[in-house]
Amino acid sequence: MQRRDFLKLSAVTATWLLTGCGMGGGTNSSAVSFDNTKNKKLMIPTLLEGEERAGVKHFDLTIKESLHKFFDAYETKTYAVNGTYLAPTLKLNNGEDVSINYTNKLNETTTMHGHGMHVPAIMDGAAHQAIAPNTTWSAQYKVNQRASTNWYHPHLMGKTAEHVYQGLAGLIYVEDDEIRALDLPKTYGVDDIPLVLQDRFFDANGQIDYSPSRREIMRGYHGDIFIANGTINAYVDVQAKEIRFRILNGANSSVYNLQFSDGRSFKQIATDNSLLEAPVSLTNLRLSPAERAEIVVDLSNDLNSTLYFKDATTGNDFLKINVTSATQNPTSIPSKLTTLTRDSLGDAVKTRKFSLSANGPGDFRINGVSMNMGVVNERVPLNQVEVWEVTNTMGMVHNFHIHASHFIIAERNGLASNVAENEKGYKDVVFIGANDSVKLIVKMTDYTDSTKPYMYHCHFLEHEDAGMMGQFTVE
Ligand code: C2O
Ligand code: CU
Ligand code: CU
């Protein structure tokens, strides 16, 4: 037995004895040893705006094996798009025609899903759009949604967790005229900073270790080394001004409770798929896997100081922020950001119920059945306002993601007042606490295809791969 396996087993056993069962975060230990006092400059993914060819913006991307320097002493084997870990940030504009061309240079099949993208099912890049080795698959569509921070990641049946864990994930920014007109920080990597937050296990040789036990499939695989944009112990130097962070919880199964080390308040300005109507003041931000939030923190009065952005649940830091210079470009976020149209519960003509359950590790279910690629579980009429009522029957947390849809959270546990202010923008992932239920208002618009399904699922990747997923068509 290798050292890490031993550590892992003993730690899990200890936690098991203490808590009996249920949620365990950070129960294992990586075997790698490294100097964790040393800060490294935060990697900023390359920003691609596309190359225009015949009126279409092309993004040419290569999915490949690579080596990444997480640690000074090791080269870590990864999967990456173009670079060495993660993927470039793609900037799309609402209304433009794009062709995102993925060439798979891995030795295995994968897929690339545009998470949060409102596109035809055949362009979704999910489980049915396999990309065999040495082939290219293109997601071609007209961008048709509000300004938002979305992302792309593999979605191969049974392999999503592993492929994401190896490093395949990138951001997709959608911009529109409305957001361009707002006085928001918008200089990429300077005052508008992408943050892909993850946790990972590393073995004694500094290699990424994806080896969930049955218990870890049940609880989710929670790594003990925290990473921002592929950087461990990251730091960033910023100006004394408002700084916007576009945050993706890119973890497989960890729910983060994000805060600044001095407990200061910040403003959330956007949810998964839209701006919030007005900024919402927070001191803590809960973000479950695949959720995004854009926040703005005001550092105008913090010249020459340092603070940390961290996960309060585990106490781990994601980012050290050094306020090193004055600014020539102050911004002042408006108090009104946008207006959202929303259907209400009373507009719904149908309720669909989804219950999340498990029949032991490795057998997760929705409405009593596990994901079956050959079965379309729901057929949804175009433009019909529906309530999707999702009930977590388990004593552990989950979340729920719907492809192609930007929904409204109408109720938690039967009450509209349980829906937090910062969840009132358009969403495509909703956190669902133990034994909780949510009512979502869903309306599928624009695209029909009676043969190619979209997916809905828990976005804890261990659960998704273990069957907590279903398929629907829009007809
Ligand atoms: Cu982030 Cu079904 O996907
Ligand atoms: Cu998705
Ligand atoms: Cu789950």
CSV table of C-alpha atoms in Angstrom, one decimal, residues 16-424:
chain,number,residue,atom,x,y,z
A,16,TRP,CA,-16.1,7.9,9.8
A,17,LEU,CA,-15.8,7.0,13.5
A,18,LEU,CA,-16.3,10.6,14.5
A,19,THR,CA,-19.3,11.5,12.4
A,20,GLY,CA,-20.8,8.1,11.5
A,21,CYS,CA,-21.7,9.2,8.0
A,22,GLY,CA,-22.8,12.1,6.0
A,23,MET,CA,-20.8,15.0,4.6
A,24,GLY,CA,-17.1,14.9,5.0
A,25,GLY,CA,-14.9,17.6,3.5
A,26,GLY,CA,-11.1,17.5,3.4
A,27,THR,CA,-10.9,14.1,5.1
A,28,ASN,CA,-7.8,12.9,3.1
A,29,SER,CA,-4.3,14.1,2.7
A,30,SER,CA,-2.1,14.5,-0.3
A,31,ALA,CA,1.2,12.7,-0.1
A,32,VAL,CA,3.2,15.4,-1.9
A,33,SER,CA,5.6,17.5,0.1
A,34,PHE,CA,6.2,21.0,-1.1
A,35,ASP,CA,7.0,24.5,0.3
A,36,ASN,CA,3.6,25.8,1.0
A,37,THR,CA,4.8,29.1,2.3
A,38,LYS,CA,5.9,30.3,-1.1
A,39,ASN,CA,3.4,32.3,-3.2
A,40,LYS,CA,3.2,32.0,-6.9
A,41,LYS,CA,1.7,34.5,-9.3
A,42,LEU,CA,-1.9,33.7,-10.2
A,43,MET,CA,-2.1,32.2,-13.6
A,44,ILE,CA,-4.5,34.2,-15.8
A,45,PRO,CA,-5.9,32.0,-18.6
A,46,THR,CA,-5.2,33.3,-22.1
A,47,LEU,CA,-8.1,35.4,-23.4
A,48,LEU,CA,-9.3,34.5,-26.9
A,49,GLU,CA,-11.7,36.7,-28.8
A,50,GLY,CA,-11.8,34.4,-31.9
A,51,GLU,CA,-10.6,34.8,-35.4
A,52,GLU,CA,-13.1,36.1,-37.9
A,53,ARG,CA,-13.5,33.9,-41.0
A,54,ALA,CA,-16.4,34.6,-43.4
A,55,GLY,CA,-18.4,36.3,-40.7
A,56,VAL,CA,-18.0,33.6,-38.1
A,57,LYS,CA,-15.7,33.9,-35.1
A,58,HIS,CA,-13.5,30.8,-34.9
A,59,PHE,CA,-11.8,29.5,-31.8
A,60,ASP,CA,-9.3,26.8,-32.6
A,61,LEU,CA,-8.7,24.7,-29.5
A,62,THR,CA,-6.6,21.6,-28.9
A,63,ILE,CA,-7.4,19.2,-26.1
A,64,LYS,CA,-4.2,17.4,-25.1
A,65,GLU,CA,-1.9,15.9,-22.5
A,66,SER,CA,0.5,18.3,-21.0
A,67,LEU,CA,2.8,19.0,-18.0
A,68,HIS,CA,2.1,21.7,-15.5
A,69,LYS,CA,4.2,23.2,-12.7
A,70,PHE,CA,2.0,23.1,-9.7
A,71,PHE,CA,5.2,22.5,-7.6
A,72,ASP,CA,8.8,23.6,-8.1
A,73,ALA,CA,10.1,20.1,-7.7
A,74,TYR,CA,7.7,18.2,-10.0
A,75,GLU,CA,6.2,18.2,-13.4
A,76,THR,CA,2.6,17.2,-13.1
A,77,LYS,CA,0.9,15.3,-15.9
A,78,THR,CA,-2.3,17.0,-16.9
A,79,TYR,CA,-5.0,17.3,-19.5
A,80,ALA,CA,-5.3,20.8,-20.9
A,81,VAL,CA,-6.7,22.9,-23.7
A,82,ASN,CA,-3.9,24.7,-25.6
A,83,GLY,CA,-1.9,25.4,-22.4
A,84,THR,CA,-0.7,23.3,-19.6
A,85,TYR,CA,-3.7,23.2,-17.3
A,86,LEU,CA,-7.3,24.4,-17.7
A,87,ALA,CA,-8.2,26.2,-20.9
A,88,PRO,CA,-8.3,29.7,-22.5
A,89,THR,CA,-11.1,32.0,-21.6
A,90,LEU,CA,-13.3,32.5,-24.6
A,91,LYS,CA,-15.0,35.9,-25.1
A,92,LEU,CA,-18.2,35.8,-27.1
A,93,ASN,CA,-20.6,38.6,-27.9
A,94,ASN,CA,-24.3,38.2,-27.9
A,95,GLY,CA,-25.6,37.9,-31.4
A,96,GLU,CA,-22.5,36.8,-33.2
A,97,ASP,CA,-21.9,33.5,-35.0
A,98,VAL,CA,-19.2,31.4,-33.5
A,99,SER,CA,-17.5,28.1,-34.3
A,100,ILE,CA,-15.6,26.7,-31.3
A,101,ASN,CA,-13.4,24.0,-32.8
A,102,TYR,CA,-12.1,21.3,-30.5
A,103,THR,CA,-9.4,19.0,-31.7
A,104,ASN,CA,-8.9,16.0,-29.5
A,105,LYS,CA,-5.2,15.0,-29.2
A,106,LEU,CA,-5.8,12.8,-26.2
A,107,ASN,CA,-5.5,9.0,-26.5
A,108,GLU,CA,-9.1,8.7,-25.4
A,109,THR,CA,-12.5,10.0,-26.4
A,110,THR,CA,-13.9,13.0,-24.6
A,111,THR,CA,-16.5,15.7,-25.2
A,112,MET,CA,-16.6,19.5,-24.6
A,113,HIS,CA,-19.9,20.9,-23.1
A,114,GLY,CA,-20.7,24.6,-23.1
A,115,HIS,CA,-22.1,24.8,-19.6
A,116,GLY,CA,-24.6,27.6,-19.3
A,117,MET,CA,-24.7,28.1,-23.1
A,118,HIS,CA,-28.2,28.4,-24.5
A,119,VAL,CA,-27.6,26.4,-27.7
A,120,PRO,CA,-29.3,23.7,-29.8
A,121,ALA,CA,-28.9,20.2,-28.3
A,122,ILE,CA,-26.7,19.0,-31.0
A,123,MET,CA,-24.2,21.8,-30.2
A,124,ASP,CA,-24.4,21.2,-26.5
A,125,GLY,CA,-21.2,19.1,-26.4
A,126,ALA,CA,-22.6,16.8,-23.8
A,127,ALA,CA,-22.6,13.0,-23.5
A,128,HIS,CA,-23.9,12.4,-27.1
A,129,GLN,CA,-21.3,14.6,-28.9
A,130,ALA,CA,-18.2,12.4,-28.4
A,131,ILE,CA,-14.9,13.6,-29.8
A,132,ALA,CA,-12.8,10.6,-30.8
A,133,PRO,CA,-9.0,10.9,-30.6
A,134,ASN,CA,-7.6,12.9,-33.6
A,135,THR,CA,-10.9,14.3,-34.6
A,136,THR,CA,-12.3,17.8,-34.4
A,137,TRP,CA,-15.8,18.7,-33.2
A,138,SER,CA,-17.2,22.2,-33.7
A,139,ALA,CA,-19.8,23.9,-31.6
A,140,GLN,CA,-21.4,26.3,-34.1
A,141,TYR,CA,-24.2,28.6,-33.1
A,142,LYS,CA,-25.3,32.2,-32.9
A,143,VAL,CA,-24.8,33.4,-29.4
A,144,ASN,CA,-28.2,34.0,-27.9
A,145,GLN,CA,-28.1,35.0,-24.3
A,146,ARG,CA,-27.3,37.8,-21.8
A,147,ALA,CA,-23.9,38.7,-20.6
A,148,SER,CA,-22.7,36.1,-18.2
A,149,THR,CA,-19.8,33.9,-17.1
A,150,ASN,CA,-20.1,30.4,-18.4
A,151,TRP,CA,-17.7,27.5,-18.8
A,152,TYR,CA,-16.7,24.5,-20.8
A,153,HIS,CA,-15.7,21.0,-19.7
A,154,PRO,CA,-15.9,17.4,-20.7
A,155,HIS,CA,-19.1,15.5,-20.3
A,156,LEU,CA,-18.4,11.9,-21.4
A,157,MET,CA,-20.6,9.4,-19.8
A,158,GLY,CA,-18.9,8.0,-16.7
A,159,LYS,CA,-15.7,10.0,-17.3
A,160,THR,CA,-16.7,13.6,-16.6
A,161,ALA,CA,-15.2,13.6,-13.1
A,162,GLU,CA,-11.9,12.2,-14.2
A,163,HIS,CA,-11.5,14.4,-17.3
A,164,VAL,CA,-12.3,17.6,-15.3
A,165,TYR,CA,-10.0,16.5,-12.5
A,166,GLN,CA,-7.1,16.1,-14.9
A,167,GLY,CA,-7.5,19.8,-15.8
A,168,LEU,CA,-10.1,20.2,-18.6
A,169,ALA,CA,-12.2,23.3,-17.8
A,170,GLY,CA,-12.3,26.9,-19.1
A,171,LEU,CA,-14.4,30.0,-18.9
A,172,ILE,CA,-16.7,31.4,-21.6
A,173,TYR,CA,-17.6,35.0,-21.2
A,174,VAL,CA,-20.7,36.3,-23.0
A,175,GLU,CA,-20.8,40.1,-23.3
A,176,ASP,CA,-23.6,42.4,-24.6
A,177,ASP,CA,-24.2,46.1,-25.1
A,178,GLU,CA,-25.9,46.4,-21.8
A,179,ILE,CA,-22.9,45.2,-19.8
A,180,ARG,CA,-20.4,47.1,-21.9
A,181,ALA,CA,-22.2,50.3,-20.9
A,182,LEU,CA,-22.0,49.8,-17.2
A,183,ASP,CA,-19.2,51.3,-15.1
A,184,LEU,CA,-17.7,47.9,-14.0
A,185,PRO,CA,-14.1,46.8,-13.7
A,186,LYS,CA,-13.5,45.2,-17.1
A,187,THR,CA,-9.8,45.0,-17.8
A,188,TYR,CA,-9.1,41.2,-18.1
A,189,GLY,CA,-6.7,39.9,-15.5
A,190,VAL,CA,-6.1,43.4,-14.1
A,191,ASP,CA,-9.3,44.5,-12.4
A,192,ASP,CA,-11.6,41.9,-13.9
A,193,ILE,CA,-10.0,38.7,-12.7
A,194,PRO,CA,-11.1,35.1,-13.6
A,195,LEU,CA,-11.0,32.7,-10.7
A,196,VAL,CA,-11.4,29.0,-11.4
A,197,LEU,CA,-11.4,27.4,-7.9
A,198,GLN,CA,-10.6,23.8,-7.4
A,199,ASP,CA,-9.2,21.3,-4.9
A,200,ARG,CA,-7.0,18.4,-5.7
A,201,PHE,CA,-5.1,15.4,-4.3
A,202,PHE,CA,-1.5,14.9,-5.3
A,203,ASP,CA,0.5,11.8,-4.8
A,204,ALA,CA,4.1,11.7,-3.4
A,205,ASN,CA,5.4,12.4,-6.9
A,206,GLY,CA,3.3,15.5,-7.3
A,207,GLN,CA,0.9,13.8,-9.7
A,208,ILE,CA,-2.8,14.4,-9.7
A,209,ASP,CA,-4.5,11.6,-7.9
A,210,TYR,CA,-8.0,10.7,-8.9
A,211,SER,CA,-8.8,7.5,-7.1
A,212,PRO,CA,-12.1,7.9,-5.2
A,213,SER,CA,-13.0,5.1,-2.9
A,214,ARG,CA,-16.7,3.9,-2.8
A,215,ARG,CA,-17.1,6.2,0.2
A,216,GLU,CA,-15.6,9.1,-1.7
A,217,ILE,CA,-18.0,8.5,-4.6
A,218,MET,CA,-20.8,8.7,-2.0
A,219,ARG,CA,-19.6,11.9,-0.3
A,220,GLY,CA,-17.8,13.4,-3.3
A,221,TYR,CA,-14.0,13.6,-3.8
A,222,HIS,CA,-12.7,16.5,-1.7
A,223,GLY,CA,-9.0,17.3,-2.3
A,224,ASP,CA,-6.9,19.0,0.3
A,225,ILE,CA,-4.8,21.2,-1.9
A,226,PHE,CA,-6.6,24.3,-3.0
A,227,ILE,CA,-5.9,25.8,-6.4
A,228,ALA,CA,-6.9,29.0,-8.2
A,229,ASN,CA,-6.5,28.9,-12.0
A,230,GLY,CA,-4.0,26.0,-11.6
A,231,THR,CA,-1.9,27.9,-9.1
A,232,ILE,CA,-1.3,26.7,-5.6
A,233,ASN,CA,-0.7,29.5,-3.0
A,234,ALA,CA,-1.5,32.1,-5.7
A,235,TYR,CA,-1.0,35.8,-5.3
A,236,VAL,CA,-2.2,38.7,-7.4
A,237,ASP,CA,-1.1,42.4,-7.3
A,238,VAL,CA,-3.9,44.8,-7.8
A,239,GLN,CA,-4.6,48.5,-7.8
A,240,ALA,CA,-6.4,50.3,-5.0
A,241,LYS,CA,-9.8,50.3,-6.6
A,242,GLU,CA,-12.9,48.1,-7.2
A,243,ILE,CA,-11.8,44.6,-8.3
A,244,ARG,CA,-14.2,42.2,-10.0
A,245,PHE,CA,-13.7,38.5,-9.6
A,246,ARG,CA,-15.5,36.1,-11.9
A,247,ILE,CA,-15.6,33.0,-9.9
A,248,LEU,CA,-16.3,29.4,-11.0
A,249,ASN,CA,-16.5,26.6,-8.5
A,250,GLY,CA,-14.6,24.2,-10.6
A,251,ALA,CA,-14.3,21.5,-7.9
A,252,ASN,CA,-15.7,18.0,-8.5
A,253,SER,CA,-17.8,17.9,-5.3
A,254,SER,CA,-16.7,20.6,-2.8
A,255,VAL,CA,-19.1,23.4,-1.8
A,256,TYR,CA,-17.1,26.5,-1.0
A,257,ASN,CA,-18.0,29.2,1.5
A,258,LEU,CA,-15.9,32.1,0.2
A,259,GLN,CA,-14.9,35.1,2.2
A,260,PHE,CA,-12.1,37.6,2.6
A,261,SER,CA,-9.7,37.1,5.5
A,262,ASP,CA,-10.8,40.3,7.2
A,263,GLY,CA,-14.5,39.5,6.8
A,264,ARG,CA,-15.1,42.6,4.7
A,265,SER,CA,-18.3,42.8,2.7
A,266,PHE,CA,-18.3,42.7,-1.1
A,267,LYS,CA,-21.0,42.9,-3.7
A,268,GLN,CA,-22.3,40.1,-5.9
A,269,ILE,CA,-23.3,41.5,-9.3
A,270,ALA,CA,-24.0,38.4,-11.3
A,271,THR,CA,-25.2,34.8,-11.0
A,272,ASP,CA,-24.7,31.9,-13.4
A,273,ASN,CA,-26.4,33.4,-16.4
A,274,SER,CA,-27.2,37.1,-15.8
A,275,LEU,CA,-26.4,40.2,-13.9
A,276,LEU,CA,-28.4,40.6,-10.7
A,277,GLU,CA,-30.9,43.4,-10.9
A,278,ALA,CA,-28.9,45.2,-8.2
A,279,PRO,CA,-25.6,44.4,-6.4
A,280,VAL,CA,-26.2,42.3,-3.3
A,281,SER,CA,-23.9,42.9,-0.3
A,282,LEU,CA,-22.4,39.7,1.3
A,283,THR,CA,-19.6,38.7,3.6
A,284,ASN,CA,-19.8,35.0,2.6
A,285,LEU,CA,-20.6,33.4,-0.7
A,286,ARG,CA,-21.7,29.8,-0.9
A,287,LEU,CA,-20.8,28.3,-4.2
A,288,SER,CA,-21.5,24.7,-5.1
A,289,PRO,CA,-19.8,22.8,-8.0
A,290,ALA,CA,-20.3,24.5,-11.4
A,291,GLU,CA,-22.0,27.6,-9.9
A,292,ARG,CA,-20.6,31.0,-11.0
A,293,ALA,CA,-20.7,34.3,-9.2
A,294,GLU,CA,-19.3,37.7,-10.2
A,295,ILE,CA,-18.3,39.8,-7.2
A,296,VAL,CA,-16.8,43.3,-6.8
A,297,VAL,CA,-14.8,44.1,-3.8
A,298,ASP,CA,-13.8,47.7,-3.1
A,299,LEU,CA,-10.1,48.0,-2.3
A,300,SER,CA,-9.9,51.8,-2.8
A,301,ASN,CA,-8.8,52.4,0.7
A,302,ASP,CA,-6.4,49.5,1.0
A,303,LEU,CA,-3.2,50.7,-0.7
A,304,ASN,CA,-0.2,48.7,0.6
A,305,SER,CA,-2.3,46.1,2.4
A,306,THR,CA,-2.7,42.4,1.8
A,307,LEU,CA,-5.7,40.2,2.2
A,308,TYR,CA,-6.7,36.7,1.4
A,309,PHE,CA,-9.6,35.2,-0.4
A,310,LYS,CA,-10.4,31.9,1.3
A,311,ASP,CA,-12.8,29.0,1.9
A,312,ALA,CA,-14.2,29.5,5.4
A,313,THR,CA,-15.3,25.9,5.7
A,314,THR,CA,-11.8,24.4,5.5
A,315,GLY,CA,-9.8,27.6,6.3
A,316,ASN,CA,-7.8,27.2,3.1
A,317,ASP,CA,-6.7,30.2,1.1
A,318,PHE,CA,-7.3,30.4,-2.6
A,319,LEU,CA,-5.6,33.7,-3.3
A,320,LYS,CA,-3.4,36.3,-1.6
A,321,ILE,CA,-4.3,39.8,-2.8
A,322,ASN,CA,-1.6,42.5,-2.6
A,323,VAL,CA,-2.9,46.0,-3.1
A,324,THR,CA,0.3,47.5,-4.6
A,325,SER,CA,-0.5,50.6,-6.5
A,326,ALA,CA,-2.9,53.5,-6.9
A,327,THR,CA,-5.2,53.6,-9.8
A,328,GLN,CA,-5.7,55.8,-12.8
A,329,ASN,CA,-9.0,54.2,-13.6
A,330,PRO,CA,-11.4,54.2,-10.8
A,331,THR,CA,-14.8,52.5,-11.3
A,332,SER,CA,-18.0,52.8,-9.4
A,333,ILE,CA,-20.5,50.0,-9.8
A,334,PRO,CA,-24.0,51.3,-10.4
A,335,SER,CA,-26.8,50.6,-7.9
A,336,LYS,CA,-29.0,49.3,-10.7
A,337,LEU,CA,-27.5,46.7,-13.0
A,338,THR,CA,-30.3,45.3,-15.2
A,339,THR,CA,-34.0,44.3,-15.4
A,340,LEU,CA,-34.8,40.6,-15.5
A,341,THR,CA,-38.1,39.3,-16.9
A,342,ARG,CA,-39.3,36.4,-14.9
A,343,ASP,CA,-42.2,34.0,-15.1
A,344,SER,CA,-43.9,33.2,-11.7
A,345,LEU,CA,-45.3,30.1,-10.2
A,346,GLY,CA,-48.7,31.2,-11.3
A,347,ASP,CA,-47.7,31.2,-14.9
A,348,ALA,CA,-46.7,27.5,-14.8
A,349,VAL,CA,-48.9,25.0,-16.6
A,350,LYS,CA,-47.1,21.9,-15.5
A,351,THR,CA,-45.0,20.6,-12.6
A,352,ARG,CA,-42.3,18.0,-13.1
A,353,LYS,CA,-40.9,16.4,-10.0
A,354,PHE,CA,-37.4,15.1,-9.6
A,355,SER,CA,-36.2,13.3,-6.5
A,356,LEU,CA,-32.6,12.7,-5.8
A,357,SER,CA,-31.6,9.5,-4.1
A,358,ALA,CA,-29.0,6.8,-3.9
A,359,ASN,CA,-29.0,3.1,-3.5
A,360,GLY,CA,-25.5,2.9,-2.2
A,361,PRO,CA,-22.3,4.3,-3.6
A,362,GLY,CA,-22.0,4.0,-7.4
A,363,ASP,CA,-25.8,3.9,-7.8
A,364,PHE,CA,-27.2,7.4,-7.7
A,365,ARG,CA,-30.6,8.1,-9.1
A,366,ILE,CA,-33.2,10.6,-10.1
A,367,ASN,CA,-36.8,9.6,-9.8
A,368,GLY,CA,-35.6,6.1,-8.9
A,369,VAL,CA,-33.6,5.5,-12.1
A,370,SER,CA,-29.9,6.0,-13.0
A,371,MET,CA,-28.8,7.8,-16.2
A,372,ASN,CA,-29.3,5.7,-19.3
A,373,MET,CA,-28.0,7.1,-22.5
A,374,GLY,CA,-30.7,5.3,-24.4
A,375,VAL,CA,-33.7,6.7,-22.4
A,376,VAL,CA,-35.2,10.2,-22.8
A,377,ASN,CA,-36.7,10.7,-19.3
A,378,GLU,CA,-38.7,13.9,-20.0
A,379,ARG,CA,-40.1,15.5,-23.1
A,380,VAL,CA,-40.6,19.2,-22.6
A,381,PRO,CA,-42.7,21.4,-24.9
A,382,LEU,CA,-41.1,24.6,-26.3
A,383,ASN,CA,-42.1,27.8,-24.6
A,384,GLN,CA,-44.1,26.1,-21.8
A,385,VAL,CA,-43.7,27.6,-18.4
A,386,GLU,CA,-43.1,24.8,-16.0
A,387,VAL,CA,-42.2,24.2,-12.4
A,388,TRP,CA,-39.4,21.7,-11.8
A,389,GLU,CA,-39.6,20.6,-8.2
A,390,VAL,CA,-36.4,19.0,-7.1
A,391,THR,CA,-36.4,17.1,-3.8
A,392,ASN,CA,-33.2,15.9,-2.1
A,393,THR,CA,-34.3,12.8,-0.2
A,394,MET,CA,-30.8,12.3,1.3
A,395,GLY,CA,-29.1,13.5,4.4
A,396,MET,CA,-26.3,15.0,2.4
A,397,VAL,CA,-26.1,18.0,0.0
A,398,HIS,CA,-26.4,17.9,-3.8
A,399,ASN,CA,-27.1,20.4,-6.5
A,400,PHE,CA,-29.1,20.3,-9.7
A,401,HIS,CA,-28.1,21.6,-13.2
A,402,ILE,CA,-30.3,21.9,-16.3
A,403,HIS,CA,-28.7,22.3,-19.7
A,404,ALA,CA,-29.6,25.1,-22.0
A,405,SER,CA,-32.0,26.6,-19.5
A,406,HIS,CA,-31.7,29.8,-17.5
A,407,PHE,CA,-34.1,29.3,-14.7
A,408,ILE,CA,-35.5,31.2,-11.7
A,409,ILE,CA,-35.4,29.8,-8.2
A,410,ALA,CA,-39.0,30.4,-7.0
A,411,GLU,CA,-39.0,28.6,-3.6
A,412,ARG,CA,-36.8,26.7,-1.2
A,413,ASN,CA,-38.6,24.3,1.1
A,414,GLY,CA,-41.9,25.8,0.0
A,415,LEU,CA,-41.1,29.4,0.7
A,416,ALA,CA,-40.2,32.2,-1.7
A,417,SER,CA,-38.6,34.0,1.3
A,418,ASN,CA,-36.0,31.2,1.6
A,419,VAL,CA,-34.5,32.2,-1.7
A,420,ALA,CA,-31.5,34.4,-1.0
A,421,GLU,CA,-31.2,37.8,-2.7
A,422,ASN,CA,-28.0,36.7,-4.4
A,423,GLU,CA,-29.8,33.8,-6.1
A,424,LYS,CA,-32.3,36.0,-7.8
